[in-house]
Amino acid sequence: MKYGFFDDQAREYVITRPDTPLPWINYLGNEGFFSLVSNTGGGYSFYKDAKLQRITRFRYNNVPVDEGGRLFYICDGDTVWSPAFRPAMTPLDHYRCRHGLGYSVFEGRKNGVRAELTVTVPLHTDMEVQKLVLQNDSSETKALNVYGCVEWCLWNAVDDAQNFQRNFNIGEVEIEGSTVYHKTEYRERRDHYAFYSVNAPLSGMDTDRDAFLGQFRGFSSPKAVEERTSYGSVASGWAPVASLRIDLTLAPGERKVLIFRLGYVKNPADQKFAAPGIINKKRAYELISAFETEEQFDAAMAELKDYWASLLSRFTVKSSEEKLDRMVNIWNQYQCMVTFNMSRSASYYESGTGRGMGFRDSCQDLLGFVHLIPERARERIIDIASIQFEDGSTYHQYQPLTKRGNADIGSGFNDDPLWLVACTAAYVRETGDFTILDVPTPFNNVPGSEKPLLTHLRRSIQYTLSHRGPHRLPLIGRADWNDCLNLNCFSNEPGESFQTVSNFESGKAESVFIAGMFVKYGREYAELVRRIGLSDEADEVLRAVDDMEDAVLRNGWDGEWFLRAYDAFERPVGSHLNEEGQIYIEPQGFCVMAGIGGEEYGRKALSSTEARLGNDYGIEILTPCYTEYHDYLGEVSSYPPGYKENGSVFCHNNPWVLLAYCRLKDGNAAFDLYTRNAPAYIEDKSEIHRTEPYCYSQTIAGRSAKNYGEAKNSWLTGTAAWTFVAASQGILGIRPDYDGLIVDPCLPDHMDQLTVTRLFRGTRYEITVKRGPDKGMRTDGKPVAGHIVPLTDKETVKVEVTI
Ligand code: GLC
Ligand code: GLC
């Protein structure tokens, strides 16, 4: 069943009831100030770093879930209600949540009063702005008490949730006019504060949570609201909040607008104070005065909508498949941008306090946004490469604020280095900007160690080649793409991290998946260096690629599919010889994408994949699931069967199989796989799938799980980038390349025609694909041989392809 519908015209998902199976969220913000917002107004805000600079509080393991966030109460006679349903939870006469690109709108109606609450973080603004429109549709005059409230987080979200002996003493606020300033720790080393403000005189306010709520109460029924009053409490320690009350009357038909502003300000160290102990509010005043009026708010919304329209116009498709179009044109690209901003930091499953930016995650995310924001992609590549070590290995993660490698998790994930080749090659194909290869880039951020980026890529290649095992296959290290295949770990201590323990450095465990990566990205590297005149190096790398391909065919083929790995004792993993975990998806997708063994092996591998791993929602990661823990396999065998890396549909790797089908020109199989887990296609199974129907989730429980079909961990997943690559470059076949734009679609039989517009190197390509007898391509009316539309300096080129 569905809980809403897509409004493609508005680029919105419209949720029609508050009781979605899980909170369905959206993201606000583009640069520094970010907010998460759920379909009942929940969520939180932070500035740049969700751990260190958390602005509002959120309790992940709370019951009821998703409490807090934007707390609006409207008191009308005996009734208290909230435009987003929560926190008051009074049944509404009408409810809608419209999640759009960078904004969300809540429409609530009760007893003849209509409220429309729009929340957004305007472009270039360190502030969430909330416009609340109230309209009296009844025939009587309404006297309303309106409350807007937020609960402050004491900045460091980890400390905030554990260091209570200190926290209960440090909370401080300042109140001035219609603004509450949150200034905990500002007196000492912090140079930033937050504020919550409304563009109307206050009828009352509270800043002490316990006073506002009263004893034994939660946010659903604060005592102040119940009494239609405010106590004027001033927080001193404990839990500071900002509760702003505005009493107003609305004549029949009358409409009033309130603008609430939740801002963040950082002051220069020597300008922190206006007077002893009093914060310098100059910057806050500027932010506040930029959003005093409805006109200012509406102008910012229009600017935001233009921004998205222009970003998304870089790639659009119009086909007979409405759901494909809405994924490709809107939601998939939107999710790619969210992964650019958030990496794996803050979602309803990632607490924002854990891992920073992943090396491999960030490299892969880039494949999905490089066409949207090439300049920022360039910067990102250099940031990532800067945590690589001299020998080509890399830190596995880095902190977004400091950009330093994360020593807690360290290095030793042997797929990591090759992802740098993948994303750099994709960047150069997209932009033609070979100069990135010359950028002096440090190793491990050590000043003085800078070498051209190209040297980093070369070391990635060399690292893989010099770390091979008994079967000439790459050593896996702590894990490869599958974080949970820990073949050198052997942990038997409860709670030990599988990612950091290595009790048994075998020097033997090998990965067929990394071998597949090497064949694919080794070729891409060779192509890249050939283009800058290094043909000897290119030839040498291609010889190594051939050798790796040979090693896979001799030692990495199980008879009907590709093996996954060899364990520390040189025993096969992912083989018919195993009792469980006989076949894994990753090497099937990657080795076939890389063309290993050509069509013959490819077809065999993919038909085994579909036959054994295929389910209603895609391709499971492995089968049969491990029913017991094996220390020689690690975390993969720690999950109950059907969940996560132990047999779910781990959505990230499904597009590899899709691209593998495209490599074999099997458009029907590719498209069928696409539709099994593309959110828009399974919208009507939302009661089973449970996560948002407009974005991908990391996993969908497999057939062995009790909750088969249930998704978890929505939003921050490499699935976003890879499915965009699969749909745009595989199915639609539009691939940026060095000499031009490749147009080589791989469509299912039922698709007869489509059009794509693609902005590429400054030219807008208007591409029409149709079926017909005289196959081939024409650009601006002239026939062109092959699949590449050559580069041009024209503004627009018309491309017609007949397949
Ligand atoms: C998570 C990680 C990613 C890893 C995958 C498989 O999505 O972020 O890096 O490849 O799990 O274990
Ligand atoms: C765990 C998770 C995996 C994730 C990894 C990140 O292994 O199961 O999905 O990628 O932690 O470190």
PDB file of N, CA and C in Angstrom, residues 209-272:
ATOM      1  N   ARG A 209      13.507  23.833  29.807  1.00  0.00           N
ATOM      2  CA  ARG A 209      12.640  22.769  29.318  1.00  0.00           C
ATOM      3  C   ARG A 209      11.699  22.255  30.397  1.00  0.00           C
ATOM      4  N   ASP A 210      12.251  22.045  31.584  1.00  0.00           N
ATOM      5  CA  ASP A 210      11.432  21.410  32.612  1.00  0.00           C
ATOM      6  C   ASP A 210      10.306  22.331  33.067  1.00  0.00           C
ATOM      7  N   ALA A 211      10.571  23.627  33.039  1.00  0.00           N
ATOM      8  CA  ALA A 211       9.487  24.559  33.368  1.00  0.00           C
ATOM      9  C   ALA A 211       8.417  24.506  32.266  1.00  0.00           C
ATOM     10  N   PHE A 212       8.841  24.543  31.039  1.00  0.00           N
ATOM     11  CA  PHE A 212       7.908  24.555  29.910  1.00  0.00           C
ATOM     12  C   PHE A 212       7.052  23.285  29.878  1.00  0.00           C
ATOM     13  N   LEU A 213       7.721  22.126  30.065  1.00  0.00           N
ATOM     14  CA  LEU A 213       6.980  20.866  29.957  1.00  0.00           C
ATOM     15  C   LEU A 213       6.174  20.553  31.210  1.00  0.00           C
ATOM     16  N   GLY A 214       6.724  20.889  32.377  1.00  0.00           N
ATOM     17  CA  GLY A 214       6.087  20.461  33.621  1.00  0.00           C
ATOM     18  C   GLY A 214       6.468  19.025  33.923  1.00  0.00           C
ATOM     19  N   GLN A 215       6.232  18.618  35.165  1.00  0.00           N
ATOM     20  CA  GLN A 215       6.692  17.291  35.585  1.00  0.00           C
ATOM     21  C   GLN A 215       5.890  16.167  34.933  1.00  0.00           C
ATOM     22  N   PHE A 216       6.550  15.088  34.640  1.00  0.00           N
ATOM     23  CA  PHE A 216       5.938  13.870  34.084  1.00  0.00           C
ATOM     24  C   PHE A 216       5.387  14.050  32.672  1.00  0.00           C
ATOM     25  N   ARG A 217       5.811  15.080  31.977  1.00  0.00           N
ATOM     26  CA  ARG A 217       5.242  15.313  30.645  1.00  0.00           C
ATOM     27  C   ARG A 217       6.327  15.275  29.571  1.00  0.00           C
ATOM     28  N   GLY A 218       5.904  14.994  28.363  1.00  0.00           N
ATOM     29  CA  GLY A 218       6.799  15.051  27.217  1.00  0.00           C
ATOM     30  C   GLY A 218       6.357  16.163  26.281  1.00  0.00           C
ATOM     31  N   PHE A 219       6.925  16.164  25.098  1.00  0.00           N
ATOM     32  CA  PHE A 219       6.638  17.236  24.161  1.00  0.00           C
ATOM     33  C   PHE A 219       5.204  17.225  23.632  1.00  0.00           C
ATOM     34  N   SER A 220       4.520  16.108  23.802  1.00  0.00           N
ATOM     35  CA  SER A 220       3.162  16.060  23.248  1.00  0.00           C
ATOM     36  C   SER A 220       2.186  16.913  24.059  1.00  0.00           C
ATOM     37  N   SER A 221       2.505  17.176  25.320  1.00  0.00           N
ATOM     38  CA  SER A 221       1.544  17.946  26.118  1.00  0.00           C
ATOM     39  C   SER A 221       2.225  18.821  27.159  1.00  0.00           C
ATOM     40  N   PRO A 222       2.971  19.821  26.728  1.00  0.00           N
ATOM     41  CA  PRO A 222       3.642  20.688  27.704  1.00  0.00           C
ATOM     42  C   PRO A 222       2.625  21.395  28.602  1.00  0.00           C
ATOM     43  N   LYS A 223       3.014  21.571  29.841  1.00  0.00           N
ATOM     44  CA  LYS A 223       2.119  22.216  30.798  1.00  0.00           C
ATOM     45  C   LYS A 223       1.834  23.662  30.371  1.00  0.00           C
ATOM     46  N   ALA A 224       2.855  24.352  29.898  1.00  0.00           N
ATOM     47  CA  ALA A 224       2.655  25.749  29.481  1.00  0.00           C
ATOM     48  C   ALA A 224       1.590  25.835  28.393  1.00  0.00           C
ATOM     49  N   VAL A 225       1.643  24.890  27.471  1.00  0.00           N
ATOM     50  CA  VAL A 225       0.678  24.911  26.359  1.00  0.00           C
ATOM     51  C   VAL A 225      -0.717  24.582  26.895  1.00  0.00           C
ATOM     52  N   GLU A 226      -0.756  23.578  27.765  1.00  0.00           N
ATOM     53  CA  GLU A 226      -2.052  23.207  28.333  1.00  0.00           C
ATOM     54  C   GLU A 226      -2.688  24.395  29.050  1.00  0.00           C
ATOM     55  N   GLU A 227      -1.860  25.186  29.716  1.00  0.00           N
ATOM     56  CA  GLU A 227      -2.375  26.345  30.446  1.00  0.00           C
ATOM     57  C   GLU A 227      -2.450  27.599  29.595  1.00  0.00           C
ATOM     58  N   ARG A 228      -2.092  27.476  28.301  1.00  0.00           N
ATOM     59  CA  ARG A 228      -2.135  28.611  27.357  1.00  0.00           C
ATOM     60  C   ARG A 228      -1.306  29.782  27.879  1.00  0.00           C
ATOM     61  N   THR A 229      -0.173  29.443  28.454  1.00  0.00           N
ATOM     62  CA  THR A 229       0.650  30.503  29.040  1.00  0.00           C
ATOM     63  C   THR A 229       2.132  30.237  28.782  1.00  0.00           C
ATOM     64  N   SER A 230       2.958  31.101  29.294  1.00  0.00           N
ATOM     65  CA  SER A 230       4.411  30.885  29.329  1.00  0.00           C
ATOM     66  C   SER A 230       4.850  31.358  30.702  1.00  0.00           C
ATOM     67  N   TYR A 231       5.955  30.790  31.189  1.00  0.00           N
ATOM     68  CA  TYR A 231       6.370  31.130  32.555  1.00  0.00           C
ATOM     69  C   TYR A 231       7.538  32.100  32.565  1.00  0.00           C
ATOM     70  N   GLY A 232       8.052  32.424  31.407  1.00  0.00           N
ATOM     71  CA  GLY A 232       9.201  33.326  31.367  1.00  0.00           C
ATOM     72  C   GLY A 232      10.449  32.718  31.988  1.00  0.00           C
ATOM     73  N   SER A 233      10.533  31.398  31.971  1.00  0.00           N
ATOM     74  CA  SER A 233      11.671  30.745  32.638  1.00  0.00           C
ATOM     75  C   SER A 233      12.979  31.033  31.894  1.00  0.00           C
ATOM     76  N   VAL A 234      14.049  31.192  32.687  1.00  0.00           N
ATOM     77  CA  VAL A 234      15.373  31.434  32.104  1.00  0.00           C
ATOM     78  C   VAL A 234      16.261  30.249  32.470  1.00  0.00           C
ATOM     79  N   ALA A 235      16.705  29.542  31.459  1.00  0.00           N
ATOM     80  CA  ALA A 235      17.481  28.321  31.703  1.00  0.00           C
ATOM     81  C   ALA A 235      18.782  28.639  32.401  1.00  0.00           C
ATOM     82  N   SER A 236      19.109  27.820  33.386  1.00  0.00           N
ATOM     83  CA  SER A 236      20.392  27.919  34.050  1.00  0.00           C
ATOM     84  C   SER A 236      20.814  26.482  34.309  1.00  0.00           C
ATOM     85  N   GLY A 237      21.686  25.972  33.432  1.00  0.00           N
ATOM     86  CA  GLY A 237      21.982  24.544  33.492  1.00  0.00           C
ATOM     87  C   GLY A 237      20.813  23.736  32.939  1.00  0.00           C
ATOM     88  N   TRP A 238      20.763  22.445  33.294  1.00  0.00           N
ATOM     89  CA  TRP A 238      19.726  21.525  32.831  1.00  0.00           C
ATOM     90  C   TRP A 238      19.555  21.569  31.321  1.00  0.00           C
ATOM     91  N   ALA A 239      18.321  21.734  30.859  1.00  0.00           N
ATOM     92  CA  ALA A 239      18.088  21.599  29.413  1.00  0.00           C
ATOM     93  C   ALA A 239      17.482  22.880  28.855  1.00  0.00           C
ATOM     94  N   PRO A 240      18.279  23.709  28.214  1.00  0.00           N
ATOM     95  CA  PRO A 240      17.729  24.931  27.638  1.00  0.00           C
ATOM     96  C   PRO A 240      16.887  24.659  26.386  1.00  0.00           C
ATOM     97  N   VAL A 241      15.815  25.392  26.254  1.00  0.00           N
ATOM     98  CA  VAL A 241      14.969  25.326  25.057  1.00  0.00           C
ATOM     99  C   VAL A 241      14.691  26.763  24.628  1.00  0.00           C
ATOM    100  N   ALA A 242      14.025  26.907  23.511  1.00  0.00           N
ATOM    101  CA  ALA A 242      13.506  28.224  23.133  1.00  0.00           C
ATOM    102  C   ALA A 242      12.046  28.017  22.777  1.00  0.00           C
ATOM    103  N   SER A 243      11.170  28.395  23.673  1.00  0.00           N
ATOM    104  CA  SER A 243       9.740  28.291  23.389  1.00  0.00           C
ATOM    105  C   SER A 243       9.200  29.711  23.221  1.00  0.00           C
ATOM    106  N   LEU A 244       8.717  30.015  22.041  1.00  0.00           N
ATOM    107  CA  LEU A 244       8.243  31.359  21.722  1.00  0.00           C
ATOM    108  C   LEU A 244       6.725  31.308  21.565  1.00  0.00           C
ATOM    109  N   ARG A 245       6.017  32.181  22.278  1.00  0.00           N
ATOM    110  CA  ARG A 245       4.540  32.173  22.169  1.00  0.00           C
ATOM    111  C   ARG A 245       4.054  33.471  21.547  1.00  0.00           C
ATOM    112  N   ILE A 246       3.152  33.325  20.590  1.00  0.00           N
ATOM    113  CA  ILE A 246       2.535  34.488  19.955  1.00  0.00           C
ATOM    114  C   ILE A 246       1.021  34.290  20.041  1.00  0.00           C
ATOM    115  N   ASP A 247       0.321  35.198  20.686  1.00  0.00           N
ATOM    116  CA  ASP A 247      -1.144  35.134  20.722  1.00  0.00           C
ATOM    117  C   ASP A 247      -1.662  36.013  19.594  1.00  0.00           C
ATOM    118  N   LEU A 248      -2.610  35.509  18.864  1.00  0.00           N
ATOM    119  CA  LEU A 248      -3.127  36.331  17.762  1.00  0.00           C
ATOM    120  C   LEU A 248      -4.597  36.031  17.520  1.00  0.00           C
ATOM    121  N   THR A 249      -5.262  36.958  16.884  1.00  0.00           N
ATOM    122  CA  THR A 249      -6.651  36.695  16.483  1.00  0.00           C
ATOM    123  C   THR A 249      -6.731  36.748  14.977  1.00  0.00           C
ATOM    124  N   LEU A 250      -7.622  35.920  14.459  1.00  0.00           N
ATOM    125  CA  LEU A 250      -7.842  35.860  13.011  1.00  0.00           C
ATOM    126  C   LEU A 250      -9.325  36.051  12.764  1.00  0.00           C
ATOM    127  N   ALA A 251      -9.670  37.121  12.074  1.00  0.00           N
ATOM    128  CA  ALA A 251     -11.074  37.324  11.668  1.00  0.00           C
ATOM    129  C   ALA A 251     -11.423  36.279  10.607  1.00  0.00           C
ATOM    130  N   PRO A 252     -12.693  36.009  10.380  1.00  0.00           N
ATOM    131  CA  PRO A 252     -13.046  35.043   9.326  1.00  0.00           C
ATOM    132  C   PRO A 252     -12.353  35.426   8.015  1.00  0.00           C
ATOM    133  N   GLY A 253     -11.719  34.457   7.392  1.00  0.00           N
ATOM    134  CA  GLY A 253     -11.030  34.700   6.123  1.00  0.00           C
ATOM    135  C   GLY A 253      -9.657  35.317   6.278  1.00  0.00           C
ATOM    136  N   GLU A 254      -9.307  35.718   7.476  1.00  0.00           N
ATOM    137  CA  GLU A 254      -8.024  36.410   7.635  1.00  0.00           C
ATOM    138  C   GLU A 254      -6.831  35.434   7.600  1.00  0.00           C
ATOM    139  N   ARG A 255      -5.709  35.942   7.148  1.00  0.00           N
ATOM    140  CA  ARG A 255      -4.492  35.141   7.006  1.00  0.00           C
ATOM    141  C   ARG A 255      -3.348  35.888   7.670  1.00  0.00           C
ATOM    142  N   LYS A 256      -2.545  35.188   8.484  1.00  0.00           N
ATOM    143  CA  LYS A 256      -1.366  35.820   9.080  1.00  0.00           C
ATOM    144  C   LYS A 256      -0.150  34.922   8.878  1.00  0.00           C
ATOM    145  N   VAL A 257       0.997  35.563   8.812  1.00  0.00           N
ATOM    146  CA  VAL A 257       2.232  34.815   8.543  1.00  0.00           C
ATOM    147  C   VAL A 257       3.242  35.069   9.657  1.00  0.00           C
ATOM    148  N   LEU A 258       3.804  34.001  10.184  1.00  0.00           N
ATOM    149  CA  LEU A 258       4.902  34.123  11.149  1.00  0.00           C
ATOM    150  C   LEU A 258       6.149  33.498  10.524  1.00  0.00           C
ATOM    151  N   ILE A 259       7.284  34.140  10.723  1.00  0.00           N
ATOM    152  CA  ILE A 259       8.537  33.564  10.218  1.00  0.00           C
ATOM    153  C   ILE A 259       9.435  33.267  11.415  1.00  0.00           C
ATOM    154  N   PHE A 260       9.745  31.997  11.591  1.00  0.00           N
ATOM    155  CA  PHE A 260      10.656  31.565  12.652  1.00  0.00           C
ATOM    156  C   PHE A 260      12.029  31.308  12.047  1.00  0.00           C
ATOM    157  N   ARG A 261      13.095  31.628  12.821  1.00  0.00           N
ATOM    158  CA  ARG A 261      14.442  31.499  12.281  1.00  0.00           C
ATOM    159  C   ARG A 261      15.335  30.793  13.293  1.00  0.00           C
ATOM    160  N   LEU A 262      15.903  29.696  12.851  1.00  0.00           N
ATOM    161  CA  LEU A 262      16.821  28.922  13.700  1.00  0.00           C
ATOM    162  C   LEU A 262      18.205  29.082  13.093  1.00  0.00           C
ATOM    163  N   GLY A 263      19.036  29.910  13.725  1.00  0.00           N
ATOM    164  CA  GLY A 263      20.294  30.275  13.072  1.00  0.00           C
ATOM    165  C   GLY A 263      21.529  29.853  13.840  1.00  0.00           C
ATOM    166  N   TYR A 264      22.646  29.903  13.143  1.00  0.00           N
ATOM    167  CA  TYR A 264      23.962  29.581  13.705  1.00  0.00           C
ATOM    168  C   TYR A 264      24.892  30.731  13.362  1.00  0.00           C
ATOM    169  N   VAL A 265      25.646  31.200  14.354  1.00  0.00           N
ATOM    170  CA  VAL A 265      26.581  32.297  14.121  1.00  0.00           C
ATOM    171  C   VAL A 265      27.935  31.958  14.718  1.00  0.00           C
ATOM    172  N   LYS A 266      28.977  32.220  13.930  1.00  0.00           N
ATOM    173  CA  LYS A 266      30.347  32.068  14.427  1.00  0.00           C
ATOM    174  C   LYS A 266      30.963  33.464  14.400  1.00  0.00           C
ATOM    175  N   ASN A 267      31.574  33.854  15.516  1.00  0.00           N
ATOM    176  CA  ASN A 267      32.186  35.178  15.603  1.00  0.00           C
ATOM    177  C   ASN A 267      33.705  35.073  15.587  1.00  0.00           C
ATOM    178  N   PRO A 268      34.396  36.066  15.046  1.00  0.00           N
ATOM    179  CA  PRO A 268      35.855  36.100  15.183  1.00  0.00           C
ATOM    180  C   PRO A 268      36.213  36.149  16.671  1.00  0.00           C
ATOM    181  N   ALA A 269      37.312  35.528  17.042  1.00  0.00           N
ATOM    182  CA  ALA A 269      37.666  35.383  18.456  1.00  0.00           C
ATOM    183  C   ALA A 269      37.709  36.730  19.191  1.00  0.00           C
ATOM    184  N   ASP A 270      38.148  37.777  18.508  1.00  0.00           N
ATOM    185  CA  ASP A 270      38.262  39.073  19.199  1.00  0.00           C
ATOM    186  C   ASP A 270      36.961  39.876  19.145  1.00  0.00           C
ATOM    187  N   GLN A 271      35.914  39.288  18.573  1.00  0.00           N
ATOM    188  CA  GLN A 271      34.633  40.014  18.522  1.00  0.00           C
ATOM    189  C   GLN A 271      33.516  39.203  19.172  1.00  0.00           C
ATOM    190  N   LYS A 272      33.907  38.370  20.130  1.00  0.00           N
ATOM    191  CA  LYS A 272      32.898  37.481  20.706  1.00  0.00           C
ATOM    192  C   LYS A 272      31.844  38.233  21.528  1.00  0.00           C
TER     193      LYS A 272
END
